[in-house]
Amino acid sequence: MKEFNAIAIGCVAIFAGFCASFFFIGSEEGLSRIIKEYYIYFPLRFIAFTLFGMLWFTPLVVLNLTINKIFKLKISIIGLIKLGVIIIAIGSLVGTSAFYLDCFGR
């Protein structure tokens, strides 16, 4: 189960980072405002995509809780959540950094 959890957390982190690095729904004016005020929007974008990744991480936690009850396993849910939050936050940070590095390169 540890291998499955690691792969699932990695996939969610990559997905959150990918979304953070490429997706922007808005106009050119909005993009230029985001670039100019990066000190405000960088943390907001990072937090938003971390929460987005946590949304996709929630079913994995529920699955582990269910498996713990059914098979009487001792999977540490708190440890899983801590590891998941850290890995997903790193993925979101990398993705948000890539978004702004691409924007500054224009």
PDB file of C-alpha atoms in Angstrom:
ATOM      1  CA  MET A   1       0.000   0.000   0.000  1.00  0.00           C
ATOM      2  CA  LYS A   2       2.954   2.337   0.617  1.00  0.00           C
ATOM      3  CA  GLU A   3       3.995   2.076  -3.020  1.00  0.00           C
ATOM      4  CA  PHE A   4       0.496   2.863  -4.233  1.00  0.00           C
ATOM      5  CA  ASN A   5       0.292   5.875  -1.897  1.00  0.00           C
ATOM      6  CA  ALA A   6       3.667   7.169  -3.081  1.00  0.00           C
ATOM      7  CA  ILE A   7       2.711   6.837  -6.741  1.00  0.00           C
ATOM      8  CA  ALA A   8      -0.684   8.467  -6.176  1.00  0.00           C
ATOM      9  CA  ILE A   9       0.811  11.389  -4.228  1.00  0.00           C
ATOM     10  CA  GLY A  10       3.442  11.855  -6.929  1.00  0.00           C
ATOM     11  CA  CYS A  11       0.800  11.885  -9.653  1.00  0.00           C
ATOM     12  CA  VAL A  12      -1.303  14.441  -7.786  1.00  0.00           C
ATOM     13  CA  ALA A  13       1.765  16.648  -7.196  1.00  0.00           C
ATOM     14  CA  ILE A  14       2.746  16.484 -10.873  1.00  0.00           C
ATOM     15  CA  PHE A  15      -0.836  17.265 -11.910  1.00  0.00           C
ATOM     16  CA  ALA A  16      -1.055  20.261  -9.544  1.00  0.00           C
ATOM     17  CA  GLY A  17       2.337  21.527 -10.717  1.00  0.00           C
ATOM     18  CA  PHE A  18       1.358  21.110 -14.352  1.00  0.00           C
ATOM     19  CA  CYS A  19      -1.872  23.017 -13.823  1.00  0.00           C
ATOM     20  CA  ALA A  20      -0.052  25.764 -11.904  1.00  0.00           C
ATOM     21  CA  SER A  21       2.559  26.184 -14.613  1.00  0.00           C
ATOM     22  CA  PHE A  22       0.355  26.310 -17.690  1.00  0.00           C
ATOM     23  CA  PHE A  23      -3.198  27.356 -16.942  1.00  0.00           C
ATOM     24  CA  PHE A  24      -4.280  30.959 -16.905  1.00  0.00           C
ATOM     25  CA  ILE A  25      -7.819  31.986 -17.685  1.00  0.00           C
ATOM     26  CA  GLY A  26      -7.885  35.679 -18.286  1.00  0.00           C
ATOM     27  CA  SER A  27      -6.993  38.515 -20.595  1.00  0.00           C
ATOM     28  CA  GLU A  28      -3.645  39.978 -21.563  1.00  0.00           C
ATOM     29  CA  GLU A  29      -4.321  42.898 -19.211  1.00  0.00           C
ATOM     30  CA  GLY A  30      -4.936  40.493 -16.347  1.00  0.00           C
ATOM     31  CA  LEU A  31      -1.742  38.630 -17.157  1.00  0.00           C
ATOM     32  CA  SER A  32       0.283  41.835 -17.215  1.00  0.00           C
ATOM     33  CA  ARG A  33      -1.206  42.814 -13.832  1.00  0.00           C
ATOM     34  CA  ILE A  34      -0.283  39.409 -12.415  1.00  0.00           C
ATOM     35  CA  ILE A  35       3.251  39.807 -13.717  1.00  0.00           C
ATOM     36  CA  LYS A  36       3.625  43.333 -12.327  1.00  0.00           C
ATOM     37  CA  GLU A  37       2.229  42.408  -8.913  1.00  0.00           C
ATOM     38  CA  TYR A  38       3.877  39.005  -8.639  1.00  0.00           C
ATOM     39  CA  TYR A  39       4.645  39.496  -4.937  1.00  0.00           C
ATOM     40  CA  ILE A  40       0.877  39.386  -4.278  1.00  0.00           C
ATOM     41  CA  TYR A  41      -0.230  36.854  -6.874  1.00  0.00           C
ATOM     42  CA  PHE A  42       2.624  34.347  -6.538  1.00  0.00           C
ATOM     43  CA  PRO A  43       1.647  33.237  -3.003  1.00  0.00           C
ATOM     44  CA  LEU A  44      -2.043  33.287  -3.913  1.00  0.00           C
ATOM     45  CA  ARG A  45      -1.462  31.108  -6.966  1.00  0.00           C
ATOM     46  CA  PHE A  46       0.754  28.763  -4.956  1.00  0.00           C
ATOM     47  CA  ILE A  47      -1.857  28.389  -2.204  1.00  0.00           C
ATOM     48  CA  ALA A  48      -4.693  27.964  -4.704  1.00  0.00           C
ATOM     49  CA  PHE A  49      -2.980  25.153  -6.584  1.00  0.00           C
ATOM     50  CA  THR A  50      -1.863  23.495  -3.367  1.00  0.00           C
ATOM     51  CA  LEU A  51      -5.497  23.424  -2.266  1.00  0.00           C
ATOM     52  CA  PHE A  52      -6.462  22.182  -5.731  1.00  0.00           C
ATOM     53  CA  GLY A  53      -3.979  19.336  -5.323  1.00  0.00           C
ATOM     54  CA  MET A  54      -5.334  18.571  -1.859  1.00  0.00           C
ATOM     55  CA  LEU A  55      -8.780  18.267  -3.397  1.00  0.00           C
ATOM     56  CA  TRP A  56      -7.453  15.469  -5.608  1.00  0.00           C
ATOM     57  CA  PHE A  57      -5.564  13.969  -2.648  1.00  0.00           C
ATOM     58  CA  THR A  58      -8.671  13.598  -0.478  1.00  0.00           C
ATOM     59  CA  PRO A  59      -9.946  10.382  -2.160  1.00  0.00           C
ATOM     60  CA  LEU A  60      -6.614   8.700  -1.410  1.00  0.00           C
ATOM     61  CA  VAL A  61      -6.967   9.517   2.287  1.00  0.00           C
ATOM     62  CA  VAL A  62     -10.541   8.200   2.294  1.00  0.00           C
ATOM     63  CA  LEU A  63      -9.376   5.030   0.528  1.00  0.00           C
ATOM     64  CA  ASN A  64      -6.671   4.503   3.172  1.00  0.00           C
ATOM     65  CA  LEU A  65      -9.176   5.046   5.978  1.00  0.00           C
ATOM     66  CA  THR A  66     -11.478   2.460   4.400  1.00  0.00           C
ATOM     67  CA  ILE A  67      -8.664  -0.058   3.957  1.00  0.00           C
ATOM     68  CA  ASN A  68      -7.617   0.493   7.584  1.00  0.00           C
ATOM     69  CA  LYS A  69     -11.128  -0.361   8.776  1.00  0.00           C
ATOM     70  CA  ILE A  70     -11.740  -3.330   6.464  1.00  0.00           C
ATOM     71  CA  PHE A  71      -8.370  -5.084   6.636  1.00  0.00           C
ATOM     72  CA  LYS A  72      -7.324  -3.881  10.108  1.00  0.00           C
ATOM     73  CA  LEU A  73      -4.102  -2.389   8.765  1.00  0.00           C
ATOM     74  CA  LYS A  74      -2.148   0.252  10.600  1.00  0.00           C
ATOM     75  CA  ILE A  75      -1.523   2.810   7.875  1.00  0.00           C
ATOM     76  CA  SER A  76      -0.635   6.134   9.487  1.00  0.00           C
ATOM     77  CA  ILE A  77      -3.209   8.553   8.122  1.00  0.00           C
ATOM     78  CA  ILE A  78      -1.613  11.577   9.799  1.00  0.00           C
ATOM     79  CA  GLY A  79       1.765  10.663   8.305  1.00  0.00           C
ATOM     80  CA  LEU A  80       0.148  10.166   4.910  1.00  0.00           C
ATOM     81  CA  ILE A  81      -1.519  13.574   5.099  1.00  0.00           C
ATOM     82  CA  LYS A  82       1.699  15.302   6.179  1.00  0.00           C
ATOM     83  CA  LEU A  83       3.689  13.691   3.388  1.00  0.00           C
ATOM     84  CA  GLY A  84       0.968  14.442   0.846  1.00  0.00           C
ATOM     85  CA  VAL A  85       0.718  18.098   1.808  1.00  0.00           C
ATOM     86  CA  ILE A  86       4.490  18.559   1.608  1.00  0.00           C
ATOM     87  CA  ILE A  87       4.875  16.815  -1.758  1.00  0.00           C
ATOM     88  CA  ILE A  88       1.856  18.563  -3.296  1.00  0.00           C
ATOM     89  CA  ALA A  89       3.051  21.932  -1.991  1.00  0.00           C
ATOM     90  CA  ILE A  90       6.460  21.342  -3.576  1.00  0.00           C
ATOM     91  CA  GLY A  91       4.795  20.439  -6.874  1.00  0.00           C
ATOM     92  CA  SER A  92       2.646  23.573  -6.738  1.00  0.00           C
ATOM     93  CA  LEU A  93       5.656  25.712  -5.876  1.00  0.00           C
ATOM     94  CA  VAL A  94       7.626  24.336  -8.817  1.00  0.00           C
ATOM     95  CA  GLY A  95       4.656  24.826 -11.154  1.00  0.00           C
ATOM     96  CA  THR A  96       3.987  28.370  -9.969  1.00  0.00           C
ATOM     97  CA  SER A  97       7.680  29.209 -10.309  1.00  0.00           C
ATOM     98  CA  ALA A  98       7.686  27.841 -13.863  1.00  0.00           C
ATOM     99  CA  PHE A  99       4.618  29.959 -14.688  1.00  0.00           C
ATOM    100  CA  TYR A 100       6.300  33.142 -13.521  1.00  0.00           C
ATOM    101  CA  LEU A 101       9.650  32.317 -15.111  1.00  0.00           C
ATOM    102  CA  ASP A 102       7.851  31.851 -18.427  1.00  0.00           C
ATOM    103  CA  CYS A 103       5.967  35.120 -17.943  1.00  0.00           C
ATOM    104  CA  PHE A 104       9.122  37.066 -17.108  1.00  0.00           C
ATOM    105  CA  GLY A 105      10.815  35.576 -20.155  1.00  0.00           C
ATOM    106  CA  ARG A 106       8.337  37.226 -22.538  1.00  0.00           C
TER     107      ARG A 106
END
